Amino acid sequence: MYTLPDKQYWSGRIDSENDQNAFRLHQVMELKDVETLTENESAFGFVGFECEEGVRRNKGRLGAALAPNKIRQFLSPLPYNLERKLLDTGNVACEGQELEKAQEELGRHLHKLYSSSCTPIILGGGHETLYGHYLGARNHIGPDASLGIINIDAHFDMRDEPLPSSGTMFKQILEQDAHAGYLCIGIQEFGNTESLFQTADRLGCTYIYEEDVAANNFIKTFGEIDRFAANYDYLILTLCTDSIISYAAPGVSAPSPFGLDPKTVKTLLRYIAEKDNLLSFDISEVNPVYDEGDRTVRLAAYLIAEVLRHFNKKPTS
């Protein structure tokens, strides 16, 4: 189900009505029906995915379907310091247990954004958001272009289960798409069974353990990202917020006591966002029901802002 964007989520403090250098995101956010987009919008296009059916199937804590609108409220007052315009194109929602139908609808929505020269920014939702993200990107680039998926996550999400869920997406993709590849950053030994490591190795997944990400000032990690990115025509990026240490991100579907530090995640997002072949970004698994003092949703908003600020920006030497 598609719902139009709602102005109530984009409001807040106004420092100036005229000085653009004093504007905040809510002052420049345009609300658009995805069906009315023109061919050359040249904007960041936001879409929410109100879905947690994949989390339910994966036996996680429910509440992630509430995240898109909550994240909007915390993005709203942040300073506008971008060169691109911003569009909110509403939400795609999962009706009942129709996960696969919702993922297909998200993919169609994203294809419309790509076709309008928009850079999709997807606000999940459970991490099943990524499969809809993938469907939209694959449809946009065609069947023969190579697509690399970079996932910042404590978990592989490569379970072998009869029904798709928030824990199966990458296995689904790699088994059906010979032109797709997978890099997972932040993997935790206690977050994955030995069988999942074997599946990741069998399907050619590249992964970096959580304890190795920031070693040697990120030199090895950046090198791995560079090698992976160079092998693919296009990239998409997904952040699962359960990759972040639980004291900083308590409001997630599966809290992580040994997760990544928020500043480490910020560094990763900045570096990956600058890649010329990056198409789009999603953030998933924010769970407002279990958040404490809005810490997780506030952090999510700041991390999204970092991605916007650095998206395809030329890196400084």
mmCIF file of C-alpha atoms in Angstrom:
data_model
loop_
_atom_site.group_PDB
_atom_site.id
_atom_site.type_symbol
_atom_site.label_atom_id
_atom_site.label_comp_id
_atom_site.label_asym_id
_atom_site.label_seq_id
_atom_site.Cartn_x
_atom_site.Cartn_y
_atom_site.Cartn_z
ATOM 1 C CA MET A 1 0.000 0.000 0.000
ATOM 2 C CA TYR A 2 1.251 3.474 -0.899
ATOM 3 C CA THR A 3 0.531 6.531 1.233
ATOM 4 C CA LEU A 4 1.319 10.098 0.216
ATOM 5 C CA PRO A 5 3.867 12.161 2.177
ATOM 6 C CA ASP A 6 2.552 14.062 5.189
ATOM 7 C CA LYS A 7 3.654 17.589 6.097
ATOM 8 C CA GLN A 8 3.161 16.949 9.817
ATOM 9 C CA TYR A 9 6.464 15.059 9.945
ATOM 10 C CA TRP A 10 8.427 17.982 8.472
ATOM 11 C CA SER A 11 8.204 20.899 10.886
ATOM 12 C CA GLY A 12 10.281 22.626 13.525
ATOM 13 C CA ARG A 13 12.387 25.613 14.415
ATOM 14 C CA ILE A 14 12.855 28.382 11.852
ATOM 15 C CA ASP A 15 15.886 30.652 12.253
ATOM 16 C CA SER A 16 15.268 32.599 9.060
ATOM 17 C CA GLU A 17 12.625 32.753 6.328
ATOM 18 C CA ASN A 18 15.066 34.216 3.792
ATOM 19 C CA ASP A 19 18.660 33.195 4.517
ATOM 20 C CA GLN A 20 19.183 29.744 2.966
ATOM 21 C CA ASN A 21 22.330 29.294 5.063
ATOM 22 C CA ALA A 22 20.056 29.241 8.117
ATOM 23 C CA PHE A 23 17.511 26.799 6.682
ATOM 24 C CA ARG A 24 16.690 23.428 8.186
ATOM 25 C CA LEU A 25 15.610 20.322 6.293
ATOM 26 C CA HIS A 26 11.901 20.826 6.943
ATOM 27 C CA GLN A 27 12.055 24.229 5.228
ATOM 28 C CA VAL A 28 13.246 22.799 1.912
ATOM 29 C CA MET A 29 11.576 19.389 1.868
ATOM 30 C CA GLU A 30 9.101 19.098 -1.021
ATOM 31 C CA LEU A 31 6.237 16.610 -0.751
ATOM 32 C CA LYS A 32 5.530 14.730 -3.985
ATOM 33 C CA ASP A 33 3.335 11.905 -5.163
ATOM 34 C CA VAL A 34 5.753 9.451 -6.768
ATOM 35 C CA GLU A 35 3.409 9.232 -9.763
ATOM 36 C CA THR A 36 3.897 12.942 -10.529
ATOM 37 C CA LEU A 37 7.723 12.997 -10.640
ATOM 38 C CA THR A 38 9.272 14.568 -13.709
ATOM 39 C CA GLU A 39 12.185 13.124 -15.696
ATOM 40 C CA ASN A 40 14.894 15.326 -14.187
ATOM 41 C CA GLU A 41 14.150 15.987 -10.535
ATOM 42 C CA SER A 42 17.857 15.770 -9.590
ATOM 43 C CA ALA A 43 17.090 15.334 -5.888
ATOM 44 C CA PHE A 44 17.406 13.048 -2.911
ATOM 45 C CA GLY A 45 14.117 11.166 -2.906
ATOM 46 C CA PHE A 46 12.950 9.842 0.457
ATOM 47 C CA VAL A 47 10.597 6.888 0.762
ATOM 48 C CA GLY A 48 9.595 5.020 3.895
ATOM 49 C CA PHE A 49 9.022 1.269 4.105
ATOM 50 C CA GLU A 50 6.521 0.589 6.874
ATOM 51 C CA CYS A 51 7.210 -3.102 7.190
ATOM 52 C CA GLU A 52 8.252 -5.521 9.907
ATOM 53 C CA GLU A 53 6.782 -8.746 8.564
ATOM 54 C CA GLY A 54 10.319 -9.931 7.802
ATOM 55 C CA VAL A 55 11.330 -9.264 11.407
ATOM 56 C CA ARG A 56 8.274 -11.184 12.639
ATOM 57 C CA ARG A 57 9.207 -14.151 10.465
ATOM 58 C CA ASN A 58 12.777 -13.893 11.773
ATOM 59 C CA LYS A 59 11.514 -13.883 15.384
ATOM 60 C CA GLY A 60 12.842 -10.393 16.148
ATOM 61 C CA ARG A 61 11.331 -7.609 18.262
ATOM 62 C CA LEU A 62 8.483 -5.845 16.464
ATOM 63 C CA GLY A 63 8.241 -2.077 16.069
ATOM 64 C CA ALA A 64 10.400 -1.235 13.046
ATOM 65 C CA ALA A 65 7.348 -0.379 10.919
ATOM 66 C CA LEU A 66 6.988 2.780 13.011
ATOM 67 C CA ALA A 67 10.482 3.995 12.169
ATOM 68 C CA PRO A 68 10.065 5.883 8.848
ATOM 69 C CA ASN A 69 7.848 8.675 10.180
ATOM 70 C CA LYS A 70 9.746 8.846 13.464
ATOM 71 C CA ILE A 71 13.040 9.255 11.595
ATOM 72 C CA ARG A 72 11.499 12.046 9.508
ATOM 73 C CA GLN A 73 10.677 13.954 12.692
ATOM 74 C CA PHE A 74 14.312 13.834 13.798
ATOM 75 C CA LEU A 75 15.683 14.666 10.357
ATOM 76 C CA SER A 76 13.349 17.651 10.132
ATOM 77 C CA PRO A 77 15.287 20.164 12.325
ATOM 78 C CA LEU A 78 18.767 19.314 11.033
ATOM 79 C CA PRO A 79 20.596 22.063 9.091
ATOM 80 C CA TYR A 80 20.222 22.100 5.308
ATOM 81 C CA ASN A 81 23.753 22.184 3.920
ATOM 82 C CA LEU A 82 23.279 20.349 0.628
ATOM 83 C CA GLU A 83 23.415 21.235 -3.042
ATOM 84 C CA ARG A 84 20.586 18.920 -4.103
ATOM 85 C CA LYS A 85 16.931 19.474 -3.403
ATOM 86 C CA LEU A 86 14.966 17.098 -1.180
ATOM 87 C CA LEU A 87 11.742 15.248 -1.983
ATOM 88 C CA ASP A 88 9.606 13.139 0.317
ATOM 89 C CA THR A 89 7.600 10.672 -1.752
ATOM 90 C CA GLY A 90 5.672 9.015 1.075
ATOM 91 C CA ASN A 91 5.578 5.447 2.360
ATOM 92 C CA VAL A 92 5.145 1.932 1.046
ATOM 93 C CA ALA A 93 3.471 -0.221 3.704
ATOM 94 C CA CYS A 94 3.161 -3.968 4.124
ATOM 95 C CA GLU A 95 -0.453 -5.038 4.421
ATOM 96 C CA GLY A 96 -0.920 -7.962 6.774
ATOM 97 C CA GLN A 97 1.710 -10.628 6.081
ATOM 98 C CA GLU A 98 2.158 -9.777 2.375
ATOM 99 C CA LEU A 99 5.915 -9.196 2.647
ATOM 100 C CA GLU A 100 6.832 -10.231 -0.895
ATOM 101 C CA LYS A 101 4.131 -7.999 -2.377
ATOM 102 C CA ALA A 102 5.360 -5.046 -0.298
ATOM 103 C CA GLN A 103 8.972 -5.608 -1.392
ATOM 104 C CA GLU A 104 7.889 -5.646 -5.035
ATOM 105 C CA GLU A 105 5.947 -2.412 -4.504
ATOM 106 C CA LEU A 106 8.990 -0.784 -2.907
ATOM 107 C CA GLY A 107 11.058 -1.893 -5.899
ATOM 108 C CA ARG A 108 8.580 -0.264 -8.297
ATOM 109 C CA HIS A 109 8.593 2.927 -6.238
ATOM 110 C CA LEU A 110 12.389 3.069 -6.329
ATOM 111 C CA HIS A 111 12.463 2.476 -10.078
ATOM 112 C CA LYS A 112 10.311 5.586 -10.489
ATOM 113 C CA LEU A 113 12.733 7.557 -8.333
ATOM 114 C CA TYR A 114 15.768 6.367 -10.287
ATOM 115 C CA SER A 115 13.999 7.138 -13.576
ATOM 116 C CA SER A 116 13.394 10.697 -12.369
ATOM 117 C CA SER A 117 17.112 11.265 -11.656
ATOM 118 C CA CYS A 118 16.478 10.975 -7.916
ATOM 119 C CA THR A 119 18.853 9.351 -5.467
ATOM 120 C CA PRO A 120 16.655 7.095 -3.304
ATOM 121 C CA ILE A 121 17.020 7.333 0.469
ATOM 122 C CA ILE A 122 14.951 4.533 1.981
ATOM 123 C CA LEU A 123 13.763 4.683 5.579
ATOM 124 C CA GLY A 124 13.041 1.136 6.817
ATOM 125 C CA GLY A 125 11.442 -0.901 8.235
ATOM 126 C CA GLY A 126 12.975 -4.207 9.073
ATOM 127 C CA HIS A 127 16.043 -5.245 7.109
ATOM 128 C CA GLU A 128 13.756 -6.960 4.627
ATOM 129 C CA THR A 129 13.765 -3.401 3.232
ATOM 130 C CA LEU A 130 17.004 -4.328 1.475
ATOM 131 C CA TYR A 131 15.363 -6.865 -0.823
ATOM 132 C CA GLY A 132 12.911 -4.252 -2.120
ATOM 133 C CA HIS A 133 15.869 -1.869 -2.450
ATOM 134 C CA TYR A 134 17.680 -4.488 -4.519
ATOM 135 C CA LEU A 135 14.642 -5.106 -6.758
ATOM 136 C CA GLY A 136 14.389 -1.415 -7.579
ATOM 137 C CA ALA A 137 18.101 -1.064 -8.323
ATOM 138 C CA ARG A 138 18.237 -4.205 -10.465
ATOM 139 C CA ASN A 139 15.229 -3.091 -12.497
ATOM 140 C CA HIS A 140 16.849 0.298 -13.023
ATOM 141 C CA ILE A 141 20.277 -0.908 -14.183
ATOM 142 C CA GLY A 142 19.030 -3.876 -16.204
ATOM 143 C CA PRO A 143 19.793 -7.602 -15.954
ATOM 144 C CA ASP A 144 23.377 -7.566 -17.199
ATOM 145 C CA ALA A 145 25.034 -4.770 -15.195
ATOM 146 C CA SER A 146 26.933 -5.887 -12.126
ATOM 147 C CA LEU A 147 25.639 -4.755 -8.740
ATOM 148 C CA GLY A 148 27.614 -4.722 -5.508
ATOM 149 C CA ILE A 149 25.725 -4.567 -2.219
ATOM 150 C CA ILE A 150 27.517 -3.148 0.819
ATOM 151 C CA ASN A 151 25.920 -3.989 4.147
ATOM 152 C CA ILE A 152 27.015 -2.571 7.513
ATOM 153 C CA ASP A 153 25.699 -5.258 9.822
ATOM 154 C CA ALA A 154 26.484 -7.638 12.667
ATOM 155 C CA HIS A 155 24.697 -10.444 10.802
ATOM 156 C CA PHE A 156 25.028 -12.016 7.364
ATOM 157 C CA ASP A 157 21.235 -12.277 6.864
ATOM 158 C CA MET A 158 21.765 -15.407 4.769
ATOM 159 C CA ARG A 159 19.520 -17.882 6.566
ATOM 160 C CA ASP A 160 18.256 -20.961 4.758
ATOM 161 C CA GLU A 161 14.531 -20.794 5.485
ATOM 162 C CA PRO A 162 11.366 -21.635 3.526
ATOM 163 C CA LEU A 163 9.920 -18.116 3.807
ATOM 164 C CA PRO A 164 11.812 -14.877 3.042
ATOM 165 C CA SER A 165 12.433 -12.734 6.116
ATOM 166 C CA SER A 166 14.737 -10.046 7.460
ATOM 167 C CA GLY A 167 17.355 -12.785 7.783
ATOM 168 C CA THR A 168 17.371 -14.258 4.268
ATOM 169 C CA MET A 169 17.794 -11.424 1.743
ATOM 170 C CA PHE A 170 21.426 -11.789 0.777
ATOM 171 C CA LYS A 171 21.175 -15.529 0.216
ATOM 172 C CA GLN A 172 18.105 -14.896 -1.949
ATOM 173 C CA ILE A 173 19.966 -12.329 -4.030
ATOM 174 C CA LEU A 174 23.233 -14.200 -4.482
ATOM 175 C CA GLU A 175 21.486 -17.447 -5.449
ATOM 176 C CA GLN A 176 19.301 -15.787 -8.084
ATOM 177 C CA ASP A 177 21.608 -13.070 -9.450
ATOM 178 C CA ALA A 178 24.916 -14.049 -11.017
ATOM 179 C CA HIS A 179 25.841 -10.371 -11.450
ATOM 180 C CA ALA A 180 25.483 -9.431 -7.772
ATOM 181 C CA GLY A 181 28.109 -9.361 -5.033
ATOM 182 C CA TYR A 182 28.041 -8.840 -1.287
ATOM 183 C CA LEU A 183 30.372 -7.081 1.162
ATOM 184 C CA CYS A 184 29.353 -7.165 4.840
ATOM 185 C CA ILE A 185 31.142 -4.878 7.298
ATOM 186 C CA GLY A 186 30.884 -5.401 11.059
ATOM 187 C CA ILE A 187 30.254 -9.143 11.219
ATOM 188 C CA GLN A 188 30.220 -10.588 14.741
ATOM 189 C CA GLU A 189 31.292 -14.103 15.584
ATOM 190 C CA PHE A 190 28.609 -14.455 18.251
ATOM 191 C CA GLY A 191 25.934 -13.108 15.920
ATOM 192 C CA ASN A 192 26.216 -15.864 13.298
ATOM 193 C CA THR A 193 26.340 -19.656 13.430
ATOM 194 C CA GLU A 194 29.137 -21.608 11.781
ATOM 195 C CA SER A 195 26.601 -22.676 9.150
ATOM 196 C CA LEU A 196 26.042 -19.021 8.219
ATOM 197 C CA PHE A 197 29.792 -18.475 7.837
ATOM 198 C CA GLN A 198 29.895 -21.521 5.559
ATOM 199 C CA THR A 199 27.004 -20.163 3.480
ATOM 200 C CA ALA A 200 28.729 -16.787 3.206
ATOM 201 C CA ASP A 201 31.946 -18.440 2.022
ATOM 202 C CA ARG A 202 30.127 -20.712 -0.419
ATOM 203 C CA LEU A 203 28.304 -17.796 -2.036
ATOM 204 C CA GLY A 204 31.423 -15.630 -2.301
ATOM 205 C CA CYS A 205 30.551 -13.049 0.346
ATOM 206 C CA THR A 206 33.358 -10.705 1.409
ATOM 207 C CA TYR A 207 33.184 -9.795 5.091
ATOM 208 C CA ILE A 208 35.048 -7.813 7.729
ATOM 209 C CA TYR A 209 34.778 -8.643 11.419
ATOM 210 C CA GLU A 210 33.611 -5.938 13.810
ATOM 211 C CA GLU A 211 36.896 -5.929 15.726
ATOM 212 C CA ASP A 212 38.891 -5.405 12.511
ATOM 213 C CA VAL A 213 36.917 -2.518 11.005
ATOM 214 C CA ALA A 214 38.748 0.407 12.632
ATOM 215 C CA ALA A 215 42.172 -1.278 12.918
ATOM 216 C CA ASN A 216 45.146 0.669 11.546
ATOM 217 C CA ASN A 217 43.012 3.764 11.064
ATOM 218 C CA PHE A 218 40.621 1.923 8.691
ATOM 219 C CA ILE A 219 43.379 1.320 6.132
ATOM 220 C CA LYS A 220 42.574 -2.359 5.544
ATOM 221 C CA THR A 221 38.834 -1.739 5.619
ATOM 222 C CA PHE A 222 39.021 1.114 3.131
ATOM 223 C CA GLY A 223 41.196 -1.029 0.878
ATOM 224 C CA GLU A 224 38.616 -3.833 0.966
ATOM 225 C CA ILE A 225 35.830 -1.366 0.159
ATOM 226 C CA ASP A 226 37.858 0.031 -2.733
ATOM 227 C CA ARG A 227 38.546 -3.411 -4.188
ATOM 228 C CA PHE A 228 34.918 -4.449 -3.877
ATOM 229 C CA ALA A 229 33.549 -1.224 -5.366
ATOM 230 C CA ALA A 230 35.914 -1.415 -8.347
ATOM 231 C CA ASN A 231 34.522 -4.839 -9.307
ATOM 232 C CA TYR A 232 30.948 -3.616 -9.893
ATOM 233 C CA ASP A 233 29.226 -1.255 -12.268
ATOM 234 C CA TYR A 234 26.926 -0.031 -9.508
ATOM 235 C CA LEU A 235 26.655 -0.161 -5.722
ATOM 236 C CA ILE A 236 23.837 0.081 -3.217
ATOM 237 C CA LEU A 237 24.405 0.646 0.501
ATOM 238 C CA THR A 238 22.383 -0.608 3.454
ATOM 239 C CA LEU A 239 22.872 0.102 7.158
ATOM 240 C CA CYS A 240 21.344 -2.261 9.690
ATOM 241 C CA THR A 241 21.284 -0.290 12.940
ATOM 242 C CA ASP A 242 21.765 -3.447 15.002
ATOM 243 C CA SER A 243 25.382 -3.227 13.827
ATOM 244 C CA ILE A 244 25.804 -0.361 16.328
ATOM 245 C CA ILE A 245 26.706 -1.012 19.959
ATOM 246 C CA SER A 246 23.555 -1.348 22.052
ATOM 247 C CA TYR A 247 24.209 1.497 24.509
ATOM 248 C CA ALA A 248 24.158 3.904 21.552
ATOM 249 C CA ALA A 249 21.387 2.115 19.637
ATOM 250 C CA PRO A 250 19.089 0.348 22.110
ATOM 251 C CA GLY A 251 16.034 0.719 19.864
ATOM 252 C CA VAL A 252 16.689 -2.000 17.309
ATOM 253 C CA SER A 253 15.191 -5.383 16.527
ATOM 254 C CA ALA A 254 18.267 -7.301 17.780
ATOM 255 C CA PRO A 255 20.521 -5.272 20.163
ATOM 256 C CA SER A 256 24.273 -5.746 19.832
ATOM 257 C CA PRO A 257 26.464 -5.503 22.984
ATOM 258 C CA PHE A 258 29.650 -5.792 20.891
ATOM 259 C CA GLY A 259 28.509 -3.558 18.043
ATOM 260 C CA LEU A 260 30.344 -0.808 16.194
ATOM 261 C CA ASP A 261 30.892 2.606 17.724
ATOM 262 C CA PRO A 262 28.661 5.292 16.119
ATOM 263 C CA LYS A 263 31.689 7.305 14.998
ATOM 264 C CA THR A 264 33.052 4.211 13.267
ATOM 265 C CA VAL A 265 29.750 3.824 11.396
ATOM 266 C CA LYS A 266 29.851 7.515 10.495
ATOM 267 C CA THR A 267 33.347 7.081 9.050
ATOM 268 C CA LEU A 268 32.244 4.072 6.993
ATOM 269 C CA LEU A 269 29.152 5.819 5.654
ATOM 270 C CA ARG A 270 31.118 8.891 4.637
ATOM 271 C CA TYR A 271 33.713 6.815 2.808
ATOM 272 C CA ILE A 272 31.229 4.606 0.948
ATOM 273 C CA ALA A 273 28.883 7.484 0.107
ATOM 274 C CA GLU A 274 31.663 9.157 -1.874
ATOM 275 C CA LYS A 275 31.919 6.247 -4.309
ATOM 276 C CA ASP A 276 31.007 7.416 -7.813
ATOM 277 C CA ASN A 277 29.014 4.281 -8.602
ATOM 278 C CA LEU A 278 26.807 4.354 -5.488
ATOM 279 C CA LEU A 279 23.129 4.537 -6.464
ATOM 280 C CA SER A 280 21.146 4.664 -3.224
ATOM 281 C CA PHE A 281 21.037 4.077 0.525
ATOM 282 C CA ASP A 282 18.702 2.476 3.037
ATOM 283 C CA ILE A 283 18.677 2.399 6.826
ATOM 284 C CA SER A 284 16.854 -0.441 8.546
ATOM 285 C CA GLU A 285 15.947 -2.015 11.894
ATOM 286 C CA VAL A 286 15.370 1.191 13.874
ATOM 287 C CA ASN A 287 12.718 0.211 16.415
ATOM 288 C CA PRO A 288 11.049 3.157 18.204
ATOM 289 C CA VAL A 289 9.067 0.832 20.508
ATOM 290 C CA TYR A 290 12.266 -0.224 22.303
ATOM 291 C CA ASP A 291 14.170 3.047 21.998
ATOM 292 C CA GLU A 292 15.381 4.866 25.118
ATOM 293 C CA GLY A 293 15.069 8.647 25.062
ATOM 294 C CA ASP A 294 14.912 8.548 21.243
ATOM 295 C CA ARG A 295 18.639 7.787 21.171
ATOM 296 C CA THR A 296 18.470 5.369 18.253
ATOM 297 C CA VAL A 297 16.150 7.375 16.043
ATOM 298 C CA ARG A 298 18.185 10.538 16.667
ATOM 299 C CA LEU A 299 21.380 8.691 15.778
ATOM 300 C CA ALA A 300 19.704 7.312 12.636
ATOM 301 C CA ALA A 301 18.779 10.837 11.542
ATOM 302 C CA TYR A 302 22.345 12.076 12.011
ATOM 303 C CA LEU A 303 23.794 9.118 10.103
ATOM 304 C CA ILE A 304 21.382 9.720 7.208
ATOM 305 C CA ALA A 305 22.462 13.369 7.174
ATOM 306 C CA GLU A 306 26.099 12.235 6.907
ATOM 307 C CA VAL A 307 25.209 10.120 3.868
ATOM 308 C CA LEU A 308 23.385 13.026 2.219
ATOM 309 C CA ARG A 309 26.297 15.367 2.874
ATOM 310 C CA HIS A 310 28.883 13.009 1.342
ATOM 311 C CA PHE A 311 26.902 11.258 -1.410
ATOM 312 C CA ASN A 312 29.151 11.025 -4.491
ATOM 313 C CA LYS A 313 31.237 13.885 -3.153
ATOM 314 C CA LYS A 314 34.790 13.957 -4.438
ATOM 315 C CA PRO A 315 37.048 12.759 -1.608
ATOM 316 C CA THR A 316 39.750 15.111 -0.358
ATOM 317 C CA SER A 317 43.324 13.901 -0.739
#
